[in-house]
């Protein structure tokens, strides 16, 4: 029986892990919120309006308002821009630095490799979060501090993943052949080894994005991340901490936002791992 | 050779890592904007005072010598002067080590208990709805920020039901078991997903091993095989993971001490960063990294105790 193209497309969708679809949908919703924030709400996420302070959720303020009268819903959808940026761009620095170091160390081996591995050992001997905070202390709070410190701390994950692949690949037949053809080291590393060594990192990126958003919002919560009055979920939760009994919505809704975005990304990670491990 | 002799050799192998940690904390302070000594003494300090402190910490010397002085001073417990507390950094830190250590060990205990229950339940009922629920909790749990768990616990159990104190640290151990239960539970919950996933996977792998099949063919009950053989054979990979978990817990306390207002190192670290008390930041980062090194050493010892094959 011949299937129509529409049926076939549905069938191929059904073969994807359900976690991937649900997680992808959740993440896509947040991306849409972040992009279309101005169309979703008429409120300004930063403007103070004291008369409207501490209003419970209702028709005027869907998710209530905070201590200085800012609409929580508006702050959450605008805040999605910063939290999504931290999740997605937070992994870019580590993946570039980590992959470069893993490639170089694994490919050249010898003294270069052992020096790089010593640096890696010392980096991982620090508690992850403590080193990030120490670097933020030097650079200063904010997005810049977040991206730089995350890059300097988190490269180790990608270096380990890439290096273990490169160690096997560097003596593979196709690499020896490429070397026999007289190709340069850089060309072999970038165009022959890297495409084969990058797959575990691709699976890990989504898991890492979850860690990045938890870390970024934790910094915001502690006052070391995105600075007020910019709407960022972690910072919003910190602002709501003193109103837990009187105005619970200030802290709880941003908290649900963080959890749902992180859940979406975790489900994508889980689905992606299943998809690439079991094969199509 | 005695297989425990590495307990003596291992600390020597740790020296390079400790040196590396000292180099990184030293570089951190070098990179701070502005002159740390001027910050330490305040804007009104005289040039003589500044020169005196510089000489004391060797800061008027070339960088390599400065590093040498830094090590010497650190070995004597002298990490400089805290700006915010107007006291030696060593004194400020010492009294805050106990609450943090207690919290980490307590959190570790809670997470191990939770992990054992969840992993055994999942592995013994493989493929059932219970297994799927536990799996989902583990996937979802990674993304729930610990400070948010802490706030939810405070809201439900402290403010509504008034079961626990909202914050603080008590004078005695028994008192603290109650005082620090919620913070410990919070950081315990945060690491449980990693441990549970790992332990469940090992359980399942061991249940399919040849020796387990052999036991089954002898007519032993599934329960007996699990309790007597599979369980004990599965512990090792998870014990190895504990070193990583302690590092995670230390990161967790930094956040949670600020949620529950516990006078520990994490609380101090954040305050120091916000007040630009760089000597304190440097010392706390150093101490916490040493904590991770020590816990990894303990885990290595534990592995050797549990597994006679291990030679380090």
Coordinates of C-alpha atoms in Angstrom, one line a residue:
Chain A
X1 CA 0.0 0.0 0.0
X2 CA 1.4 3.3 -1.0
X3 CA 1.7 6.0 1.7
X4 CA 1.0 9.6 0.9
X5 CA 3.9 11.9 1.6
X6 CA 2.0 13.4 4.5
X7 CA 1.5 10.0 6.1
X8 CA 5.1 9.2 5.6
X9 CA 6.2 12.4 7.2
X10 CA 3.9 11.7 10.2
X11 CA 5.4 8.2 10.4
X12 CA 8.9 9.5 10.5
X13 CA 7.9 12.0 13.2
X14 CA 6.5 9.2 15.2
X15 CA 9.8 7.3 15.1
X16 CA 11.5 10.2 16.9
X17 CA 11.8 9.8 20.7
X18 CA 8.8 11.4 22.3
X19 CA 11.1 13.2 24.7
X20 CA 12.7 15.0 21.8
X21 CA 9.4 16.2 20.5
X22 CA 8.0 17.4 23.8
X23 CA 11.3 19.0 24.8
X24 CA 11.7 20.6 21.4
X25 CA 8.1 22.0 21.6
X26 CA 8.8 23.5 25.1
X27 CA 12.0 25.1 24.0
X28 CA 10.4 26.4 20.8
X29 CA 7.6 28.0 22.9
X30 CA 10.2 29.9 25.0
X31 CA 12.1 31.0 21.9
X32 CA 8.8 32.3 20.4
X33 CA 8.0 34.2 23.7
X34 CA 11.5 35.8 23.6
X35 CA 11.2 36.9 20.0
X36 CA 7.6 38.1 20.1
X37 CA 7.7 39.6 23.7
X38 CA 6.6 43.1 22.6
X39 CA 3.5 41.6 20.9
X40 CA 2.5 39.5 23.9
X41 CA 2.3 42.2 26.5
X42 CA 1.7 46.0 26.5
X43 CA 3.6 46.4 29.8
X44 CA 7.1 47.8 30.0
X45 CA 9.3 45.2 31.8
X46 CA 11.4 47.9 33.5
X47 CA 9.2 50.9 34.1
X48 CA 8.3 51.5 37.8
X49 CA 4.5 52.0 38.6
X50 CA 4.2 52.1 42.3
X51 CA 0.4 52.3 42.3
X52 CA 0.2 48.9 40.7
X53 CA 2.6 47.3 43.3
X54 CA 2.1 43.8 44.6
X55 CA -1.0 43.1 42.7
X56 CA -2.0 39.4 42.7
X57 CA -2.5 37.5 39.4
X58 CA -5.7 38.7 37.8
X59 CA -7.1 40.1 34.5
X60 CA -4.9 43.3 34.7
X61 CA -1.7 41.5 35.6
X62 CA -1.9 37.9 34.4
X63 CA 0.9 36.8 36.7
X64 CA 0.7 39.6 39.2
X65 CA 3.0 42.5 39.7
X66 CA 6.2 43.0 41.8
X67 CA 7.1 45.3 44.7
X68 CA 7.5 48.3 42.4
X69 CA 4.6 47.6 40.2
X70 CA 6.2 45.9 37.2
X71 CA 4.2 43.3 35.4
X72 CA 5.6 39.8 36.1
X73 CA 4.4 38.3 32.8
X74 CA 6.1 41.1 30.9
X75 CA 9.3 40.6 32.9
X76 CA 9.2 36.9 32.3
X77 CA 8.8 37.0 28.5
X78 CA 11.4 39.8 28.1
X79 CA 13.6 37.9 30.6
X80 CA 13.4 34.8 28.3
X81 CA 15.7 36.7 26.0
X82 CA 18.5 36.9 28.6
X83 CA 18.0 33.4 29.9
X84 CA 17.8 31.8 26.4
X85 CA 21.0 33.8 25.5
X86 CA 22.7 32.4 28.5
X87 CA 21.6 28.8 27.7
X88 CA 22.6 28.9 24.0
X89 CA 25.5 31.3 23.8
X90 CA 26.9 30.0 27.1
X91 CA 28.0 26.8 25.4
X92 CA 29.6 28.5 22.4
X93 CA 32.7 29.7 24.1
X94 CA 33.4 26.4 25.9
X95 CA 32.8 24.3 22.8
X96 CA 35.2 26.4 20.7
X97 CA 38.0 26.5 23.3
X98 CA 37.5 23.0 24.5
X99 CA 37.4 21.5 21.0
X100 CA 40.5 23.4 20.0
X101 CA 42.5 22.2 23.0
X102 CA 41.2 18.6 22.7
X103 CA 42.1 18.5 19.0
X104 CA 45.6 20.0 19.5
X105 CA 46.4 17.8 22.6
X106 CA 45.1 14.6 21.1
X107 CA 46.6 15.1 17.6
X108 CA 50.1 16.3 18.6
X109 CA 50.3 14.3 21.8
X110 CA 53.7 14.4 23.6
X111 CA 54.6 17.4 25.6
X112 CA 51.9 19.7 24.3
X113 CA 49.3 17.2 25.4
X114 CA 50.7 16.6 28.8
X115 CA 50.9 20.3 29.6
X116 CA 47.3 20.8 28.4
X117 CA 46.2 17.8 30.5
X118 CA 47.9 19.2 33.6
X119 CA 46.0 22.5 33.1
X120 CA 42.8 20.5 32.8
X121 CA 43.4 18.5 36.0
X122 CA 43.9 21.7 38.0
X123 CA 40.8 23.3 36.5
X124 CA 38.6 20.3 37.4
X125 CA 40.1 20.2 40.9
X126 CA 38.2 23.5 41.6
X127 CA 34.5 23.1 42.4
X128 CA 33.0 24.3 39.1
X129 CA 30.7 26.9 40.6
X130 CA 33.4 28.3 42.9
X131 CA 35.8 28.9 40.0
X132 CA 33.1 30.6 38.0
X133 CA 32.4 32.9 40.9
X134 CA 36.0 33.7 41.5
X135 CA 36.5 34.7 37.8
X136 CA 33.3 36.7 37.9
X137 CA 34.8 38.5 40.9
X138 CA 37.7 39.6 38.7
X139 CA 35.8 40.5 35.6
X140 CA 32.8 41.9 37.3
X141 CA 29.1 40.8 37.4
X142 CA 27.0 40.8 34.2
X143 CA 26.7 38.9 31.0
X144 CA 30.3 39.5 30.0
X145 CA 31.6 38.0 33.2
X146 CA 29.2 35.1 32.8
X147 CA 30.4 34.2 29.3
X148 CA 34.1 34.6 30.0
X149 CA 34.1 32.6 33.2
X150 CA 31.9 29.9 31.7
X151 CA 34.4 29.6 28.8
X152 CA 37.4 29.4 31.1
X153 CA 35.9 26.8 33.3
X154 CA 33.7 24.7 31.1
X155 CA 36.1 24.0 28.2
X156 CA 37.2 20.8 30.1
X157 CA 34.1 18.8 29.2
X158 CA 34.6 19.3 25.5
X159 CA 38.3 18.8 25.6
X160 CA 37.8 15.4 27.3
X161 CA 35.1 14.4 24.8
X162 CA 37.0 15.5 21.7
X163 CA 40.5 14.3 22.8
X164 CA 39.3 10.8 23.6
X165 CA 38.0 10.6 20.0
X166 CA 41.1 12.2 18.4
X167 CA 43.4 9.7 20.2
X168 CA 41.7 6.9 18.3
X169 CA 41.2 8.7 15.0
X170 CA 44.8 10.1 14.6
X171 CA 46.0 6.6 13.6
X172 CA 43.0 5.8 11.5
X173 CA 43.6 4.8 7.9
X174 CA 42.0 7.9 6.4
X175 CA 44.2 10.2 8.5
X176 CA 47.4 8.3 7.6
X177 CA 46.3 8.5 3.9
X178 CA 45.7 12.3 4.3
X179 CA 49.1 12.6 5.8
X180 CA 50.6 10.5 3.0
X181 CA 49.1 12.9 0.5
X182 CA 51.1 15.6 2.2
X183 CA 48.2 17.6 3.7
X184 CA 49.1 20.0 6.5
X185 CA 48.4 19.4 10.1
X186 CA 45.7 22.1 10.3
X187 CA 43.9 20.8 7.3
X188 CA 43.9 17.2 8.6
X189 CA 42.7 18.3 12.0
X190 CA 39.9 20.6 10.8
X191 CA 38.6 18.7 7.8
X192 CA 39.4 15.1 8.5
X193 CA 39.5 14.5 12.2
X194 CA 37.1 17.1 13.6
X195 CA 34.0 16.1 11.7
X196 CA 34.4 12.5 13.0
X197 CA 35.3 13.6 16.6
X198 CA 32.5 16.2 17.2
X199 CA 29.5 13.9 17.6
X200 CA 29.7 13.2 21.3
X201 CA 30.1 16.9 21.9
X202 CA 26.9 17.6 19.9
X203 CA 25.0 15.2 22.1
X204 CA 26.5 16.8 25.2
X205 CA 25.7 20.4 24.1
X206 CA 22.0 20.2 25.1
X207 CA 22.9 18.8 28.6
X208 CA 25.4 21.5 28.9
X209 CA 22.9 24.2 27.9
X210 CA 20.8 23.0 30.9
X211 CA 23.8 23.4 33.2
X212 CA 24.5 26.8 31.6
X213 CA 21.0 28.1 32.3
X214 CA 21.0 26.8 35.9
X215 CA 24.4 28.4 36.4
X216 CA 23.4 31.7 34.8
X217 CA 20.2 32.1 36.7
X218 CA 22.0 31.1 40.0
X219 CA 24.5 33.9 39.3
X220 CA 21.5 36.2 38.7
X221 CA 19.9 35.0 41.9
X222 CA 23.1 35.8 43.9
X223 CA 23.4 39.2 42.4
X224 CA 26.4 38.3 40.3
X225 CA 24.7 37.8 36.9
X226 CA 22.6 40.1 34.8
X227 CA 22.1 43.3 36.9
X228 CA 18.8 44.8 37.8
X229 CA 16.6 46.3 36.6
X230 CA 17.1 44.1 33.5
X231 CA 14.6 41.3 33.8
X232 CA 16.4 38.0 34.3
X233 CA 14.6 35.0 35.9
X234 CA 17.2 34.3 38.6
X235 CA 17.4 37.9 39.7
X236 CA 13.6 38.1 39.7
X237 CA 13.4 35.1 42.0
X238 CA 15.9 36.8 44.4
X239 CA 13.7 39.9 44.4
X240 CA 10.7 37.8 45.3
X241 CA 12.4 36.0 48.1
X242 CA 11.4 38.6 50.8
X243 CA 7.8 38.4 49.6
X244 CA 7.3 34.6 49.8
X245 CA 4.4 34.8 52.3
X246 CA 2.7 38.0 51.1
X247 CA 3.3 37.9 47.3
X248 CA 4.4 34.4 46.3
X249 CA 3.9 35.1 42.6
X250 CA 6.9 37.3 42.3
X251 CA 9.3 34.4 43.0
X252 CA 7.3 31.4 41.9
X253 CA 6.5 32.3 38.3
X254 CA 10.0 33.0 37.2
X255 CA 11.0 29.8 39.0
X256 CA 8.5 27.9 36.9
X257 CA 9.9 29.6 33.8
X258 CA 13.5 28.5 34.6
X259 CA 12.4 24.9 35.4
X260 CA 10.2 24.6 32.2
X261 CA 12.9 25.9 29.9
X262 CA 15.5 23.7 31.6
X263 CA 13.1 20.7 31.4
X264 CA 12.6 21.3 27.7
X265 CA 16.3 21.4 27.1
X266 CA 16.9 18.2 29.2
X267 CA 14.2 16.4 27.3
X268 CA 15.8 17.4 24.0
X269 CA 19.2 16.2 25.4
X270 CA 17.6 12.9 26.4
X271 CA 15.9 12.4 23.1
X272 CA 19.0 13.3 21.1
X273 CA 21.1 10.8 23.1
X274 CA 18.6 8.1 22.4
X275 CA 18.3 9.0 18.7
X276 CA 22.0 9.0 18.1
X277 CA 22.8 6.0 20.2
X278 CA 20.2 3.6 18.9
X279 CA 20.6 4.8 15.3
X280 CA 17.7 5.3 12.8
Chain B
X1 CA 53.7 -4.6 48.4
X2 CA 50.9 -3.6 50.8
X3 CA 48.0 -2.3 48.8
X4 CA 47.4 0.4 51.4
X5 CA 50.9 1.8 51.0
X6 CA 49.4 4.1 48.4
X7 CA 47.7 5.9 51.2
X8 CA 51.1 7.2 51.9
X9 CA 52.2 7.7 48.3
X10 CA 49.1 9.2 47.1
X11 CA 49.4 12.5 49.0
X12 CA 52.7 13.1 47.3
X13 CA 51.1 12.7 43.9
X14 CA 48.6 15.4 45.0
X15 CA 51.3 18.1 45.4
X16 CA 51.3 19.1 41.7
X17 CA 47.6 19.6 41.8
X18 CA 47.8 21.7 45.0
X19 CA 50.5 23.8 43.4
X20 CA 48.3 24.2 40.3
X21 CA 45.5 25.4 42.5
X22 CA 47.8 27.9 44.2
X23 CA 49.0 29.2 40.8
X24 CA 45.4 29.8 39.6
X25 CA 44.3 31.5 42.8
X26 CA 47.5 33.6 42.7
X27 CA 46.8 34.6 39.0
X28 CA 43.2 35.5 39.9
X29 CA 44.4 38.1 42.4
X30 CA 47.0 39.4 40.0
X31 CA 44.3 40.1 37.4
X32 CA 41.9 42.0 39.7
X33 CA 41.5 45.6 38.6
X34 CA 43.1 48.2 40.8
X35 CA 45.6 47.7 43.6
X36 CA 44.5 45.1 46.1
X37 CA 46.6 46.6 48.8
X38 CA 45.1 50.1 48.4
X39 CA 41.7 48.4 48.5
X40 CA 42.6 46.5 51.6
X41 CA 43.8 49.6 53.5
X42 CA 41.1 51.9 52.3
X43 CA 41.4 55.2 50.4
X44 CA 42.8 57.2 53.3
X45 CA 45.9 55.0 53.9
X46 CA 49.2 56.7 53.9
X47 CA 51.9 55.7 51.4
X48 CA 54.1 54.4 54.2
X49 CA 51.3 52.0 55.3
X50 CA 50.8 50.8 51.8
X51 CA 54.5 50.2 51.3
X52 CA 54.7 48.4 54.6
X53 CA 51.9 46.0 53.7
X54 CA 53.4 45.5 50.2
X55 CA 56.7 44.5 51.7
X56 CA 55.0 42.2 54.2
X57 CA 53.2 40.3 51.5
X58 CA 56.2 40.6 49.1
X59 CA 54.1 42.6 46.6
X60 CA 57.1 44.9 45.9
X61 CA 59.0 41.9 44.5
X62 CA 59.0 40.4 41.0
X63 CA 56.0 38.2 40.2
X64 CA 57.8 34.9 40.7
X65 CA 59.0 36.0 44.1
X66 CA 55.5 37.2 44.9
X67 CA 54.2 33.8 44.2
X68 CA 56.8 32.3 46.4
X69 CA 55.8 34.6 49.3
X70 CA 52.1 33.8 48.6
X71 CA 52.8 30.1 49.1
X72 CA 54.9 30.7 52.2
X73 CA 52.2 32.9 53.8
X74 CA 49.4 30.5 52.8
X75 CA 51.3 27.6 54.5
X76 CA 51.3 29.7 57.7
X77 CA 47.6 30.4 57.3
X78 CA 48.2 34.0 56.4
X79 CA 46.0 35.0 53.5
X80 CA 46.1 38.7 54.0
X81 CA 43.6 41.2 55.5
X82 CA 39.9 41.2 54.9
X83 CA 38.6 44.7 53.9
X84 CA 35.0 44.1 54.9
X85 CA 35.7 42.4 58.2
X86 CA 38.8 44.4 59.2
X87 CA 40.4 41.1 60.4
X88 CA 42.9 38.6 59.1
X89 CA 41.4 36.5 56.3
X90 CA 42.5 33.3 58.1
X91 CA 40.5 34.2 61.2
X92 CA 37.4 35.1 59.2
X93 CA 37.6 31.8 57.3
X94 CA 38.4 29.4 60.1
X95 CA 35.1 29.8 62.0
X96 CA 33.1 29.3 58.7
X97 CA 34.7 26.0 57.8
X98 CA 32.6 23.9 60.2
X99 CA 29.1 24.9 59.0
X100 CA 30.0 24.3 55.4
X101 CA 31.7 20.9 56.1
X102 CA 28.7 19.9 58.2
X103 CA 26.3 20.9 55.5
X104 CA 28.2 19.0 52.7
X105 CA 28.5 15.8 54.7
X106 CA 24.8 16.0 55.7
X107 CA 23.8 16.7 52.1
X108 CA 25.9 13.8 51.0
X109 CA 24.2 11.5 53.5
X110 CA 20.8 12.6 52.4
X111 CA 21.6 12.2 48.7
X112 CA 23.1 8.7 49.2
X113 CA 20.0 7.6 51.1
X114 CA 17.7 9.0 48.4
X115 CA 19.8 7.4 45.7
X116 CA 19.8 4.0 47.2
X117 CA 16.0 4.0 47.6
X118 CA 15.3 5.4 44.1
X119 CA 17.9 3.3 42.2
X120 CA 16.9 0.0 43.9
X121 CA 13.2 0.7 43.3
X122 CA 13.9 1.5 39.6
X123 CA 16.2 -1.4 38.9
X124 CA 14.0 -4.0 40.7
X125 CA 11.0 -2.9 38.8
X126 CA 12.7 -2.4 35.5
X127 CA 10.4 -1.2 32.7
X128 CA 7.5 -0.6 35.0
X129 CA 5.7 2.7 35.5
X130 CA 7.8 3.3 38.7
X131 CA 11.0 2.9 36.7
X132 CA 9.7 5.4 34.1
X133 CA 8.7 7.9 36.7
X134 CA 12.1 7.7 38.5
X135 CA 13.8 8.1 35.1
X136 CA 11.7 11.2 34.3
X137 CA 12.5 12.7 37.7
X138 CA 16.2 12.2 37.0
X139 CA 16.0 13.9 33.6
X140 CA 13.8 16.7 34.8
X141 CA 15.7 17.1 38.2
X142 CA 18.9 18.2 36.6
X143 CA 17.3 21.4 35.4
X144 CA 15.6 22.5 38.6
X145 CA 17.9 25.2 40.2
X146 CA 18.8 24.3 43.8
X147 CA 17.9 27.8 45.1
X148 CA 14.4 27.4 43.7
X149 CA 14.0 24.0 45.5
X150 CA 15.2 25.8 48.6
X151 CA 12.7 28.6 48.3
X152 CA 9.8 26.1 47.7
X153 CA 10.9 24.1 50.8
X154 CA 11.1 27.4 52.8
X155 CA 7.6 28.4 51.6
X156 CA 6.0 25.0 52.3
X157 CA 7.7 23.7 55.4
X158 CA 8.9 26.8 57.2
X159 CA 6.4 29.6 56.5
X160 CA 3.2 27.6 56.0
X161 CA 3.7 24.5 58.2
X162 CA 6.3 26.1 60.5
X163 CA 8.1 22.7 60.8
X164 CA 11.7 24.0 60.4
X165 CA 13.5 27.3 61.1
X166 CA 13.9 29.5 58.0
X167 CA 17.6 30.2 58.5
X168 CA 20.6 30.1 60.7
X169 CA 23.0 27.7 62.3
X170 CA 22.7 26.2 65.8
X171 CA 25.3 25.7 68.5
X172 CA 25.3 21.9 68.8
X173 CA 25.4 19.0 66.4
X174 CA 21.9 17.7 67.3
X175 CA 20.5 21.2 67.0
X176 CA 22.1 21.4 63.6
X177 CA 20.7 18.1 62.3
X178 CA 17.3 19.9 62.7
X179 CA 18.5 23.4 61.7
X180 CA 20.3 22.4 58.6
X181 CA 17.9 19.7 57.5
X182 CA 16.3 21.7 54.7
X183 CA 19.5 23.2 53.3
X184 CA 21.1 19.7 53.3
X185 CA 18.0 18.2 51.7
X186 CA 18.1 20.9 49.0
X187 CA 21.7 20.2 48.0
X188 CA 21.1 16.5 48.4
X189 CA 18.2 16.6 46.0
X190 CA 20.3 18.5 43.5
X191 CA 22.9 15.7 43.1
X192 CA 20.6 12.7 43.5
X193 CA 19.6 12.5 39.8
X194 CA 23.3 12.0 38.7
X195 CA 23.9 9.3 41.3
X196 CA 20.6 7.6 40.8
X197 CA 21.0 7.3 37.0
X198 CA 24.5 5.9 37.4
X199 CA 23.6 3.4 40.1
X200 CA 20.5 2.2 38.3
X201 CA 22.5 1.6 35.1
X202 CA 25.1 -0.4 37.0
X203 CA 22.3 -2.5 38.8
X204 CA 20.7 -3.3 35.5
X205 CA 24.0 -4.2 33.9
X206 CA 24.9 -6.5 36.8
X207 CA 21.5 -8.1 36.9
X208 CA 22.1 -9.2 33.3
X209 CA 25.6 -10.5 34.1
X210 CA 26.5 -14.2 33.7
X211 CA 26.9 -14.8 37.4
X212 CA 23.4 -13.5 38.1
X213 CA 22.0 -15.9 35.4
X214 CA 23.9 -18.7 37.0
X215 CA 22.3 -17.9 40.4
X216 CA 18.9 -17.9 38.8
X217 CA 19.5 -21.3 37.2
X218 CA 20.4 -22.6 40.7
X219 CA 16.8 -21.6 41.7
X220 CA 17.8 -18.6 43.9
X221 CA 15.1 -16.0 44.3
X222 CA 15.5 -12.7 42.5
X223 CA 15.4 -10.9 45.8
X224 CA 18.2 -13.0 47.3
X225 CA 20.4 -12.6 44.2
X226 CA 19.9 -8.8 44.3
X227 CA 20.5 -8.4 48.0
X228 CA 23.4 -10.8 48.2
X229 CA 25.3 -10.3 45.0
X230 CA 24.1 -7.6 42.5
X231 CA 23.8 -4.9 45.1
X232 CA 27.3 -5.1 46.4
X233 CA 28.9 -5.6 43.0
X234 CA 27.2 -2.4 41.8
X235 CA 28.4 0.0 44.4
X236 CA 31.9 0.6 43.1
X237 CA 31.2 2.8 40.0
X238 CA 28.9 5.0 42.1
X239 CA 31.5 5.3 44.9
X240 CA 34.0 6.5 42.3
X241 CA 31.5 9.2 41.3
X242 CA 31.3 10.5 44.8
X243 CA 34.4 12.7 44.3
X244 CA 32.7 14.5 41.5
X245 CA 29.5 14.7 43.6
X246 CA 31.3 16.3 46.5
X247 CA 32.7 19.0 44.2
X248 CA 29.1 19.5 43.0
X249 CA 27.9 19.7 46.6
X250 CA 30.5 22.3 47.4
X251 CA 29.2 24.4 44.5
X252 CA 25.7 23.8 45.8
X253 CA 26.5 25.1 49.3
X254 CA 27.7 28.3 47.9
X255 CA 24.2 29.1 46.6
X256 CA 22.2 27.4 49.3
X257 CA 24.1 29.0 52.2
X258 CA 22.8 32.3 50.8
X259 CA 19.2 31.1 50.5
X260 CA 19.1 29.9 54.1
X261 CA 21.5 32.4 55.5
X262 CA 24.0 30.0 56.9
X263 CA 27.3 31.5 58.2
X264 CA 29.6 29.3 56.0
X265 CA 32.2 29.7 53.4
X266 CA 29.7 30.0 50.5
X267 CA 27.9 32.9 52.2
X268 CA 31.3 34.5 52.8
X269 CA 32.4 34.0 49.2
X270 CA 29.4 35.8 47.7
X271 CA 29.6 38.7 50.2
X272 CA 33.3 39.0 49.4
X273 CA 32.7 39.1 45.7
X274 CA 30.0 41.8 46.1
X275 CA 32.2 43.9 48.4
X276 CA 35.4 43.3 46.3
X277 CA 37.1 41.7 49.2
X278 CA 39.6 40.0 46.9
X279 CA 41.9 38.4 49.5
X280 CA 38.8 36.6 51.0
X281 CA 37.7 35.4 47.5
X282 CA 41.2 34.1 46.8
X283 CA 41.4 32.3 50.1
X284 CA 37.9 30.8 50.0
X285 CA 38.4 29.5 46.4
X286 CA 41.7 28.0 47.6
X287 CA 40.2 26.3 50.6
X288 CA 37.3 24.9 48.7
X289 CA 39.5 23.5 46.0
X290 CA 41.7 21.9 48.6
X291 CA 38.4 20.4 50.0
X292 CA 37.8 18.8 46.6
X293 CA 41.3 17.4 46.5
X294 CA 40.9 15.9 50.0
X295 CA 37.5 14.4 49.1
X296 CA 38.9 12.8 46.0
X297 CA 41.7 11.3 48.1
X298 CA 39.2 9.8 50.5
X299 CA 37.2 8.4 47.6
X300 CA 40.4 6.8 46.3
X301 CA 41.0 5.2 49.7
X302 CA 37.4 4.0 49.8
X303 CA 37.7 2.4 46.4
X304 CA 40.8 0.6 47.5
X305 CA 39.1 -0.7 50.6
X306 CA 36.0 -1.9 48.6
X307 CA 37.9 -3.4 45.7
X308 CA 40.9 -5.7 46.3
X309 CA 41.8 -5.4 42.5
X310 CA 42.6 -1.7 42.8
X311 CA 46.2 -0.8 43.0
X312 CA 47.0 2.9 42.8

